[in-house]
mmCIF file of C-alpha atoms in Angstrom:
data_model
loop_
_atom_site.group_PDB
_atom_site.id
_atom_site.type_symbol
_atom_site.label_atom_id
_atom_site.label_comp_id
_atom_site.label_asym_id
_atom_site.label_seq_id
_atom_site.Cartn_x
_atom_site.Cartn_y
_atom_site.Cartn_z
ATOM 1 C CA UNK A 206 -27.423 -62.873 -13.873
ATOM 2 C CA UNK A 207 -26.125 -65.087 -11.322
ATOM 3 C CA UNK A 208 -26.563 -63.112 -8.104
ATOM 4 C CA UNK A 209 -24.794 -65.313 -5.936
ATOM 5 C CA UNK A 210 -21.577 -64.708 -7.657
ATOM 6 C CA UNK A 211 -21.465 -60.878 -6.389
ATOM 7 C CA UNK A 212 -18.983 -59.886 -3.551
ATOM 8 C CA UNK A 213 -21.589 -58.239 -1.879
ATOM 9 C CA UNK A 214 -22.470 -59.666 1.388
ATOM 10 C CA UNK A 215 -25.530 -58.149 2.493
ATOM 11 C CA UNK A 216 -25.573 -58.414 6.870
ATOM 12 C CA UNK A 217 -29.236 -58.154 6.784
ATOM 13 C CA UNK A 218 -32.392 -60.180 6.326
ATOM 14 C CA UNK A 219 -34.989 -58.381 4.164
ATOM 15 C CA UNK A 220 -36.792 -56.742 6.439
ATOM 16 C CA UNK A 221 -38.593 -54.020 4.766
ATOM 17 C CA UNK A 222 -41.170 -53.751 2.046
ATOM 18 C CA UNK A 223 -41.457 -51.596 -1.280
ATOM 19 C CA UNK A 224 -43.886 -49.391 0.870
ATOM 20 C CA UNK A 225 -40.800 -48.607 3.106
ATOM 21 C CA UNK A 226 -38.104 -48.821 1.311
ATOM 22 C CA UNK A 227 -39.583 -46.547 -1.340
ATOM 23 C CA UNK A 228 -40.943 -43.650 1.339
ATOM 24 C CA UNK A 229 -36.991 -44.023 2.971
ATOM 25 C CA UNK A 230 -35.555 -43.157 -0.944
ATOM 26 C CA UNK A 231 -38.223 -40.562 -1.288
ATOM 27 C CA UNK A 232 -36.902 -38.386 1.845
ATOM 28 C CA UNK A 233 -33.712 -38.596 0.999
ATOM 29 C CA UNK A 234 -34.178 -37.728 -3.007
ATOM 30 C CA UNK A 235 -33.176 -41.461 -4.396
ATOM 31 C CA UNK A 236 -36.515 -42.991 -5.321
ATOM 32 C CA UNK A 237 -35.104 -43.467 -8.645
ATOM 33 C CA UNK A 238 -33.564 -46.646 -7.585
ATOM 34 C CA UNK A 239 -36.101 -48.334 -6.727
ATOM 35 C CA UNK A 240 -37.786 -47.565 -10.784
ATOM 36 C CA UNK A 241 -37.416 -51.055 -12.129
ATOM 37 C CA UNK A 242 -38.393 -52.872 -8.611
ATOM 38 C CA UNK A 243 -41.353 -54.526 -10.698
ATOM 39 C CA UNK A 244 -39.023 -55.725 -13.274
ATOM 40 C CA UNK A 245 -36.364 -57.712 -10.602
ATOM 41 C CA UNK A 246 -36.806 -61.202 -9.213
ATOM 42 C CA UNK A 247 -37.253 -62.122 -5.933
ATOM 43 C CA UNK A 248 -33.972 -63.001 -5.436
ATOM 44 C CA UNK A 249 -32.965 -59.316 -6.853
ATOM 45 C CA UNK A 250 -35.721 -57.353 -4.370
ATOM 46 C CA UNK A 251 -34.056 -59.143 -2.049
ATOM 47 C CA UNK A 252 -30.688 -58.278 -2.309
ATOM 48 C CA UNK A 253 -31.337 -54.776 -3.218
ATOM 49 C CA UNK A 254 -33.327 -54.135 -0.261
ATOM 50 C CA UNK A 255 -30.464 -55.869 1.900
ATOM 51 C CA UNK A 256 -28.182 -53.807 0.203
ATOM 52 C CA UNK A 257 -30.413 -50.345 1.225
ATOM 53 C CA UNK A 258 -30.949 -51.351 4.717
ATOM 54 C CA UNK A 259 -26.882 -52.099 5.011
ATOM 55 C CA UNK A 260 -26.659 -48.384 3.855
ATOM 56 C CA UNK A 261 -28.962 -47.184 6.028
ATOM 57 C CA UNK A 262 -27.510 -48.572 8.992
ATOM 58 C CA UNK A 263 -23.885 -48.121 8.246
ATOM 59 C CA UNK A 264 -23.908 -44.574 6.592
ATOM 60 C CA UNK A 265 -27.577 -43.776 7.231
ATOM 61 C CA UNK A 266 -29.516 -42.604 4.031
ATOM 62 C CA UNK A 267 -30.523 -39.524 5.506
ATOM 63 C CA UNK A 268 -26.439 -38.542 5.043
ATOM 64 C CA UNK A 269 -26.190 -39.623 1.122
ATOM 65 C CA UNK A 270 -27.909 -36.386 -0.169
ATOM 66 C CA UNK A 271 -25.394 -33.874 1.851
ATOM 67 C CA UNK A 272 -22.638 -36.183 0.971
ATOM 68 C CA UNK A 273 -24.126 -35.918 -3.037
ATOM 69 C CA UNK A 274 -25.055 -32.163 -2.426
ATOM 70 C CA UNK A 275 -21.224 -31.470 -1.072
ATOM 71 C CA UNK A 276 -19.790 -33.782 -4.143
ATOM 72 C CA UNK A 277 -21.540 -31.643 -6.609
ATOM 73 C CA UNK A 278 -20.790 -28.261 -5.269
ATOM 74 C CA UNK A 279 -16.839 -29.303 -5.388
ATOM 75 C CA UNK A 280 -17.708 -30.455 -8.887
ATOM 76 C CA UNK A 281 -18.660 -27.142 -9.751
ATOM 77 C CA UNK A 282 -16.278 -25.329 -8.029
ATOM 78 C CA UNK A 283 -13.206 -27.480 -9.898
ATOM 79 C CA UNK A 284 -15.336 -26.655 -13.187
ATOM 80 C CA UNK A 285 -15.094 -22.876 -12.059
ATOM 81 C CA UNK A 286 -11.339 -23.227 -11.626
ATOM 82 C CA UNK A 287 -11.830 -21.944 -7.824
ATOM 83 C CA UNK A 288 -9.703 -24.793 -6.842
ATOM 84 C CA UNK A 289 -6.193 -24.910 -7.369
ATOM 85 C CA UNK A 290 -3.469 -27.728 -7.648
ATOM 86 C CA UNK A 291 -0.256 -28.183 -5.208
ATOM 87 C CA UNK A 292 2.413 -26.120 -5.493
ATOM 88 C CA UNK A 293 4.702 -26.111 -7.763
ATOM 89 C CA UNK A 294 8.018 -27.286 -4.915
ATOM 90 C CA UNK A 295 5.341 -30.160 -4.149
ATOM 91 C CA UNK A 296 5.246 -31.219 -7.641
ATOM 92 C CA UNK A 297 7.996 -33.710 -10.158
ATOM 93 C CA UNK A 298 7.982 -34.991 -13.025
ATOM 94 C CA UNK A 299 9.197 -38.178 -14.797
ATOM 95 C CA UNK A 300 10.206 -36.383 -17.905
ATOM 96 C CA UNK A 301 14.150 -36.296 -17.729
ATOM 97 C CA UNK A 302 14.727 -33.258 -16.347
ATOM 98 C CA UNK A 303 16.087 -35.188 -12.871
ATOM 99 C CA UNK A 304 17.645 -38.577 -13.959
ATOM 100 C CA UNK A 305 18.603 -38.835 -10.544
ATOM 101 C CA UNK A 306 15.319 -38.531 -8.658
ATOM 102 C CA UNK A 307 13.742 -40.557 -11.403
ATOM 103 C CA UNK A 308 16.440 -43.457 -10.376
ATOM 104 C CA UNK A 309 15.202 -43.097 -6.863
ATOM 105 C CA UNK A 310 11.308 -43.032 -7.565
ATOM 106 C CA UNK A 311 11.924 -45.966 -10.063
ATOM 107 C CA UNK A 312 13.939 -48.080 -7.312
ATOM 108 C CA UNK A 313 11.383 -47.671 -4.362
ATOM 109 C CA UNK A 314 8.383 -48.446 -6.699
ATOM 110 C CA UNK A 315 10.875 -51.608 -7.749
ATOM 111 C CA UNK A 316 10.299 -52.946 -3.735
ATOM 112 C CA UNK A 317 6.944 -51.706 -3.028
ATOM 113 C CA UNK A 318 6.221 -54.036 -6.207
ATOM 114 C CA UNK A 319 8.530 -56.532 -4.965
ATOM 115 C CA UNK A 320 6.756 -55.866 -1.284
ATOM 116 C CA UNK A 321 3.125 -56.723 -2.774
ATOM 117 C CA UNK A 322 2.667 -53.189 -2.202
ATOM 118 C CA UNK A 323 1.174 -52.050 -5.761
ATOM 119 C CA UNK A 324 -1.803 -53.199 -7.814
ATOM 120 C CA UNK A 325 -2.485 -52.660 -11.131
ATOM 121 C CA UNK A 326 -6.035 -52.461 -12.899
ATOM 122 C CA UNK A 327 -6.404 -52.946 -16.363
ATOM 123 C CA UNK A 328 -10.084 -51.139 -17.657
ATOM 124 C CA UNK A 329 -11.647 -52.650 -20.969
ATOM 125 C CA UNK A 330 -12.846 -49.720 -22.279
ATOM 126 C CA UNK A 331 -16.312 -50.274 -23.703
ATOM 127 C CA UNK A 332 -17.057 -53.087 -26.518
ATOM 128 C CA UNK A 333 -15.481 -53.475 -29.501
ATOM 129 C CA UNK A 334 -18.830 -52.829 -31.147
ATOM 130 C CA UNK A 335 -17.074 -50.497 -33.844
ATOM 131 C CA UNK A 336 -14.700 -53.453 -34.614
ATOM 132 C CA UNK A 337 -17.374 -55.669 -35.452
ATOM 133 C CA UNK A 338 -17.735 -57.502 -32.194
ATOM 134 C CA UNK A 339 -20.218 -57.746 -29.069
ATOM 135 C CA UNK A 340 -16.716 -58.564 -26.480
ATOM 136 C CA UNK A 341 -15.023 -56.012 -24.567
ATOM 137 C CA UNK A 342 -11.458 -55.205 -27.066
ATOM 138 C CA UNK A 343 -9.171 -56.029 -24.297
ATOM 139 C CA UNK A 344 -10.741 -59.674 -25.474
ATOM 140 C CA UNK A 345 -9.956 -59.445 -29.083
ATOM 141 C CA UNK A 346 -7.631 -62.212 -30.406
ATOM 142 C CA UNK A 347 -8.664 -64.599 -27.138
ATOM 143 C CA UNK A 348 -9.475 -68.044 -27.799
ATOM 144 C CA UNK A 349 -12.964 -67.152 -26.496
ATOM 145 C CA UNK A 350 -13.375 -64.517 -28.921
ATOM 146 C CA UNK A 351 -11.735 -66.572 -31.969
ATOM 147 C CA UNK A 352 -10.888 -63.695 -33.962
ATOM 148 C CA UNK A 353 -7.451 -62.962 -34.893
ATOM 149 C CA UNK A 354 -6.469 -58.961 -34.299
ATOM 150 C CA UNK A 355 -2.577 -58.862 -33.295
ATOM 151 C CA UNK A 356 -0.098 -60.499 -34.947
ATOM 152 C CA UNK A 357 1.248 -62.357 -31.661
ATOM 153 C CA UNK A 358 -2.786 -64.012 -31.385
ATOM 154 C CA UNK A 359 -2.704 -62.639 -27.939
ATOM 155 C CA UNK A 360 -5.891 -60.586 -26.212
ATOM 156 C CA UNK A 361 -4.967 -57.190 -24.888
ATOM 157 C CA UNK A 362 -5.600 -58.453 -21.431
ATOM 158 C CA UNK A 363 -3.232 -61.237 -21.883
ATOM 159 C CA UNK A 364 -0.287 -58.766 -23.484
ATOM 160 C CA UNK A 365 -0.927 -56.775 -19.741
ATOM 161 C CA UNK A 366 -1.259 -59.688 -17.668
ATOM 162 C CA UNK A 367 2.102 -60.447 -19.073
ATOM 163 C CA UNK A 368 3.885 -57.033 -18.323
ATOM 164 C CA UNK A 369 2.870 -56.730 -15.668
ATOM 165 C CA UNK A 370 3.840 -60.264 -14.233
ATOM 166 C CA UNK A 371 7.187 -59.381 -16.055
ATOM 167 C CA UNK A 372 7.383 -56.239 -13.884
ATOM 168 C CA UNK A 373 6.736 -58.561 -10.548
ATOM 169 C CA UNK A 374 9.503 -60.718 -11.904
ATOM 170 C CA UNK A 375 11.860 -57.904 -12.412
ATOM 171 C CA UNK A 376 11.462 -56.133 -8.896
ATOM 172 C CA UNK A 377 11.509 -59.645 -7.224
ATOM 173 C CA UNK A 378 14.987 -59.440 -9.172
ATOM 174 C CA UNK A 379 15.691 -55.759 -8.198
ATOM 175 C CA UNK A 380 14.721 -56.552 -4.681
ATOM 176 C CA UNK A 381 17.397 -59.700 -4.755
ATOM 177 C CA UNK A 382 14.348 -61.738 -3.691
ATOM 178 C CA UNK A 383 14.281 -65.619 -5.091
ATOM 179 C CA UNK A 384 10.660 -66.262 -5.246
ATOM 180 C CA UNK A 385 8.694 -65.449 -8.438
ATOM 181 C CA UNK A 386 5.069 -64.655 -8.892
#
């Protein structure tokens, strides 16, 4: 692992110890983190324990078990069907019913994609382990990979990467704009 490479910028300097950090994680129910602190580098201790103190500064640890506590109690509340959605005059749908309002959603997501309003995120979902391959299946038919799996010899990631730049492309159109992404 190259640690360097993380977006993570920890504003500390390690400060505290295992002795510390570990009776801090007790009080607030979160030793487990600290379970593998034998197995990490120095580098790793490091980071984690800047990480911790960042936490404990900005959020303060003593606030992560209500905030867990309240998360889990909502859980079980939505699992007890206590909560309920919006109303129904708060709701649409994009199923025909409208053609009109669909026109009008589709147009103002056109400019807020044309804006640079909008991002899109594209998930692997797991390995490909059951199709015979240690890379994530959004990588399958990559030159990295160099196995063939759809006919155009194109990864997943690379058929979304080029909708999606296609959809840019057509709300720069839609948005009369001249410059492309």
């Amino acid at each position: 692992r190259d640690l360097k490479r993380t977006a993570y910028e920890p504003r500390a300097p390690r400060t505290m110890g295992f002795e510390e950090l570990s009776a801090k994680l007790e009080a607030v129910g979160q030793a487990h983190v600290l379970e593998h602190w034998e197995s990490l580098s120095d580098e790793e201790k490091d980071l984690l324990e800047r990480q911790i103190y960042d936490i404990d500064s900005v959020v303060g640890l003593q606030t992560l078990r209500p905030m867990f506590d309240e998360a889990l109690a909502m859980n079980d509340l939505q699992r007890e069907g206590e909560i309920e959605g919006p109303p129904e005059e708060w709701t649409a749908y994009a199923d025909g019913r409208n053609p009109d309002d669909e026109l009008r959603w589709e147009g103002l997501g056109m400019e807020l994609i044309a804006q640079g309003k909008c991002a899109a995120c594209v998930l692997a979902g797991g390995m490909g382990t059951r199709l015979g391959t240690s890379f994530p299946k959004g990588m399958l038919g990559s030159s990295e990979v160099e196995e063939k799996f759809l006919p155009s010899q194109k990864s997943l990631f690379q058929i979304y990467a080029e909708r999606i730049l296609a959809m840019q492309r057509r709300a720069q159109k839609h948005a009369g704009l001249e410059e492309e992404p």
